[in-house]
C-alpha cells in the first residue's frame, strides 16, 4: 500500500503500545493516551448525555448509566456546563431589572455580542473588528453575497463544490436568480474526478485558472460536511483573487475543528454557524467575517439600526452612521439568550488554542482510522467479512476530526445498531456514517469503545479484543516516568502530547 501521511500517528500508536507491552488495539493504549492528554480537563466542562437518556438506546444491550459516545459534534455540539448558568443569570437580571439589563450586569444586552467577538476572532484567525456575531449562517451568507456577488455580463459565475450543503446551494442559486442570471449558466460546480470522492486541490486551482475571468465569487466550504475534506483555503484564496474573483468560505464545519487564518490568508469573506463544533445550541448565533482590507470599500446593502455606530446608535436621528466593515452588516439587536451559550463555549476554547486542539485531533482521528483499518479492511480471502471504506482523505492536513465511512453492508442497519448501543453519530444519504471525535470533549477511550461497539453492531465474529496487559500492570505504570514521545511527519506534525 505504501506509506500515507497518516502513518505518523499510526507509527506513534505502535510505539506507544510496544512501550506498554500490549497490542496497538488494546484498551490500555486508549487509557494511556487519555491520562496524558493535556486537554482532558476540558471534557469536564461539558454535559455528556448518558446512554440511557438517548431515545434509541436498547438497555438490554448496554449499560444505561455510562456516558454515551458522542461523535456528532459536527452536527450539534455538547452543552457547556456554564451555558445554563449564564442563561439563568440573564433571566434573573431580566426579572429584577427589566430594561436596565441593557446597560448593567455581566452581559449588558445592548452590546452583549461585542464582548465575545474577540474570543470568536481568535478561533477563526481574525481581528475582532473583522467578525460579527449575528443571525443564522444562511442569513449571513445572503448578506455577504449581496455585497460580494456583483455579477456582470462577463463575470457572473459562482464556483462552489458539487454537493455543497443544501442551504449554501439554495442561497447561491437564489442570489443568481435575484440578479437576473440563470443558475444553468452561472452556477459552476466543482466535481471530483470520475471514481473519486474528494476534490484535488490541483483540479480546483486549474478550474479557477481556466474559468476565473468569468467567475465573480469562489465559494467553498472550509471543511466539506459530507466527506470531511479540508480545502486548501490559502491556495484557493490566492488563486481566485489572482483572477480577480472574490473568495469566500463557509466555515460551518471548519470553525472549532481546524485552524483557520482568515485574516492572514486574505480571505474576502466567510460565515459559519456556532452550534456544531462551537457548541452554542441549535440555531445559535452565527458568525460573519469580512477582511479588513474591505473596511472602507465594501458596505452592507441592507441597513438596520444595529449597524449604526454604537456611540450614537440610540440618538434615533435617522442619520445613518454605518459601522465600517462587517459591523455595518448588523441589522437587529442580538438575542441575549443566544449570546449566553456561545459565550460559555468560547470561554472554553479560550482555555486552549486551535493549535493544541488540532494536535490532539490529529492523533484522536488517526487512532480511529488505525483501529478501523485494523479490523475492517477489505479481505479478498474472506468475502463475507464486512469492511469499511474511509471516504475522508488520509492526509491529516486534508481532514479535520471527522471520518466519513461507507460500508460493504447496508449503512442504515449499522447506524440503528450503533444507536441502540449508545453511540450518537449520523448517517447521510446515500450511504455514509459521519464519525466526528471532537478534540474538545472526546477521548481516546471513546474511540476505542466505539470501535468495539461497531464490532458488535456489525455482528462481526471478529470482535476486537480489549485487554492484553495483565491486571497487575496498570497501563499508566509503563513505561516508568512516561516516554518523551512525539509524533512527527516531516516538519509540520509534531505532537508533544505525552
Ligand atoms: C450546518 C450548515 C448550514 C446550516 O445553516 P443554518 O443557516 O445555520 O441553518 C449551512 N451550510 C453548511 C455548510 C453547514 O454545514
PDB file of N, CA and C in Angstrom, residues 45-47 78-91 107 279-281 336-345 347-348:
ATOM      1  N   UNK A  45     -16.059  20.161  31.373  1.00  0.00           N
ATOM      2  CA  UNK A  45     -16.839  21.401  31.304  1.00  0.00           C
ATOM      3  C   UNK A  45     -18.068  21.261  30.406  1.00  0.00           C
ATOM      4  N   UNK A  46     -18.316  20.039  29.960  1.00  0.00           N
ATOM      5  CA  UNK A  46     -19.486  19.783  29.111  1.00  0.00           C
ATOM      6  C   UNK A  46     -20.422  18.769  29.759  1.00  0.00           C
ATOM      7  N   UNK A  47     -21.677  18.847  29.396  1.00  0.00           N
ATOM      8  CA  UNK A  47     -22.652  17.853  29.833  1.00  0.00           C
ATOM      9  C   UNK A  47     -22.700  16.756  28.776  1.00  0.00           C
ATOM     10  N   UNK A  78     -21.962  19.541  22.164  1.00  0.00           N
ATOM     11  CA  UNK A  78     -22.495  19.322  23.511  1.00  0.00           C
ATOM     12  C   UNK A  78     -22.689  20.648  24.249  1.00  0.00           C
ATOM     13  N   UNK A  79     -23.491  20.569  25.288  1.00  0.00           N
ATOM     14  CA  UNK A  79     -23.790  21.781  26.066  1.00  0.00           C
ATOM     15  C   UNK A  79     -22.688  22.065  27.089  1.00  0.00           C
ATOM     16  N   UNK A  80     -22.091  23.268  27.019  1.00  0.00           N
ATOM     17  CA  UNK A  80     -21.146  23.641  28.074  1.00  0.00           C
ATOM     18  C   UNK A  80     -21.915  23.787  29.396  1.00  0.00           C
ATOM     19  N   UNK A  81     -21.283  23.343  30.482  1.00  0.00           N
ATOM     20  CA  UNK A  81     -21.988  23.409  31.773  1.00  0.00           C
ATOM     21  C   UNK A  81     -22.354  24.837  32.148  1.00  0.00           C
ATOM     22  N   UNK A  82     -21.521  25.806  31.762  1.00  0.00           N
ATOM     23  CA  UNK A  82     -21.819  27.179  32.169  1.00  0.00           C
ATOM     24  C   UNK A  82     -22.915  27.837  31.317  1.00  0.00           C
ATOM     25  N   UNK A  83     -23.349  27.177  30.249  1.00  0.00           N
ATOM     26  CA  UNK A  83     -24.381  27.790  29.393  1.00  0.00           C
ATOM     27  C   UNK A  83     -25.665  28.037  30.190  1.00  0.00           C
ATOM     28  N   UNK A  84     -26.106  27.032  30.909  1.00  0.00           N
ATOM     29  CA  UNK A  84     -27.343  27.169  31.684  1.00  0.00           C
ATOM     30  C   UNK A  84     -27.207  28.212  32.776  1.00  0.00           C
ATOM     31  N   UNK A  85     -26.022  28.262  33.362  1.00  0.00           N
ATOM     32  CA  UNK A  85     -25.778  29.240  34.427  1.00  0.00           C
ATOM     33  C   UNK A  85     -25.908  30.663  33.874  1.00  0.00           C
ATOM     34  N   UNK A  86     -25.307  30.894  32.717  1.00  0.00           N
ATOM     35  CA  UNK A  86     -25.376  32.236  32.136  1.00  0.00           C
ATOM     36  C   UNK A  86     -26.819  32.599  31.749  1.00  0.00           C
ATOM     37  N   UNK A  87     -27.519  31.625  31.225  1.00  0.00           N
ATOM     38  CA  UNK A  87     -28.912  31.901  30.853  1.00  0.00           C
ATOM     39  C   UNK A  87     -29.727  32.228  32.111  1.00  0.00           C
ATOM     40  N   UNK A  88     -29.516  31.446  33.163  1.00  0.00           N
ATOM     41  CA  UNK A  88     -30.217  31.725  34.429  1.00  0.00           C
ATOM     42  C   UNK A  88     -29.899  33.135  34.919  1.00  0.00           C
ATOM     43  N   UNK A  89     -28.622  33.497  34.835  1.00  0.00           N
ATOM     44  CA  UNK A  89     -28.228  34.838  35.299  1.00  0.00           C
ATOM     45  C   UNK A  89     -28.968  35.926  34.520  1.00  0.00           C
ATOM     46  N   UNK A  90     -29.047  35.712  33.212  1.00  0.00           N
ATOM     47  CA  UNK A  90     -29.689  36.753  32.405  1.00  0.00           C
ATOM     48  C   UNK A  90     -31.202  36.770  32.581  1.00  0.00           C
ATOM     49  N   UNK A  91     -31.792  35.609  32.787  1.00  0.00           N
ATOM     50  CA  UNK A  91     -33.234  35.580  33.062  1.00  0.00           C
ATOM     51  C   UNK A  91     -33.509  36.295  34.381  1.00  0.00           C
ATOM     52  N   UNK A 107     -23.433  40.847  31.249  1.00  0.00           N
ATOM     53  CA  UNK A 107     -23.602  40.899  29.784  1.00  0.00           C
ATOM     54  C   UNK A 107     -24.624  41.977  29.435  1.00  0.00           C
ATOM     55  N   UNK A 279     -20.638  24.522  19.766  1.00  0.00           N
ATOM     56  CA  UNK A 279     -21.431  24.149  20.951  1.00  0.00           C
ATOM     57  C   UNK A 279     -22.347  25.235  21.502  1.00  0.00           C
ATOM     58  N   UNK A 280     -22.990  26.005  20.637  1.00  0.00           N
ATOM     59  CA  UNK A 280     -23.826  27.087  21.165  1.00  0.00           C
ATOM     60  C   UNK A 280     -25.304  26.705  21.239  1.00  0.00           C
ATOM     61  N   UNK A 281     -25.640  25.477  20.850  1.00  0.00           N
ATOM     62  CA  UNK A 281     -27.042  25.057  20.874  1.00  0.00           C
ATOM     63  C   UNK A 281     -27.712  25.304  19.529  1.00  0.00           C
ATOM     64  N   UNK A 336     -30.237  37.929  23.626  1.00  0.00           N
ATOM     65  CA  UNK A 336     -29.293  37.647  24.720  1.00  0.00           C
ATOM     66  C   UNK A 336     -29.274  36.167  25.086  1.00  0.00           C
ATOM     67  N   UNK A 337     -30.402  35.492  24.887  1.00  0.00           N
ATOM     68  CA  UNK A 337     -30.429  34.066  25.226  1.00  0.00           C
ATOM     69  C   UNK A 337     -29.488  33.257  24.331  1.00  0.00           C
ATOM     70  N   UNK A 338     -29.155  33.807  23.165  1.00  0.00           N
ATOM     71  CA  UNK A 338     -28.221  33.100  22.280  1.00  0.00           C
ATOM     72  C   UNK A 338     -26.771  33.476  22.565  1.00  0.00           C
ATOM     73  N   UNK A 339     -26.586  34.652  23.123  1.00  0.00           N
ATOM     74  CA  UNK A 339     -25.220  35.057  23.467  1.00  0.00           C
ATOM     75  C   UNK A 339     -24.685  34.179  24.602  1.00  0.00           C
ATOM     76  N   UNK A 340     -25.565  33.826  25.546  1.00  0.00           N
ATOM     77  CA  UNK A 340     -25.123  33.084  26.746  1.00  0.00           C
ATOM     78  C   UNK A 340     -24.405  31.767  26.429  1.00  0.00           C
ATOM     79  N   UNK A 341     -25.029  30.845  25.692  1.00  0.00           N
ATOM     80  CA  UNK A 341     -24.323  29.578  25.454  1.00  0.00           C
ATOM     81  C   UNK A 341     -23.088  29.739  24.568  1.00  0.00           C
ATOM     82  N   UNK A 342     -23.118  30.696  23.664  1.00  0.00           N
ATOM     83  CA  UNK A 342     -21.940  30.889  22.815  1.00  0.00           C
ATOM     84  C   UNK A 342     -20.778  31.419  23.652  1.00  0.00           C
ATOM     85  N   UNK A 343     -21.086  32.339  24.547  1.00  0.00           N
ATOM     86  CA  UNK A 343     -20.041  32.823  25.449  1.00  0.00           C
ATOM     87  C   UNK A 343     -19.470  31.666  26.272  1.00  0.00           C
ATOM     88  N   UNK A 344     -20.359  30.832  26.792  1.00  0.00           N
ATOM     89  CA  UNK A 344     -19.917  29.700  27.613  1.00  0.00           C
ATOM     90  C   UNK A 344     -18.928  28.835  26.830  1.00  0.00           C
ATOM     91  N   UNK A 345     -19.252  28.561  25.583  1.00  0.00           N
ATOM     92  CA  UNK A 345     -18.394  27.703  24.771  1.00  0.00           C
ATOM     93  C   UNK A 345     -17.086  28.394  24.399  1.00  0.00           C
ATOM     94  N   UNK A 347     -15.530  30.622  25.936  1.00  0.00           N
ATOM     95  CA  UNK A 347     -14.637  30.701  27.096  1.00  0.00           C
ATOM     96  C   UNK A 347     -13.858  29.398  27.274  1.00  0.00           C
ATOM     97  N   UNK A 348     -14.476  28.291  26.915  1.00  0.00           N
ATOM     98  CA  UNK A 348     -13.738  27.018  26.989  1.00  0.00           C
ATOM     99  C   UNK A 348     -12.658  26.983  25.903  1.00  0.00           C
TER     100      UNK A 348
END
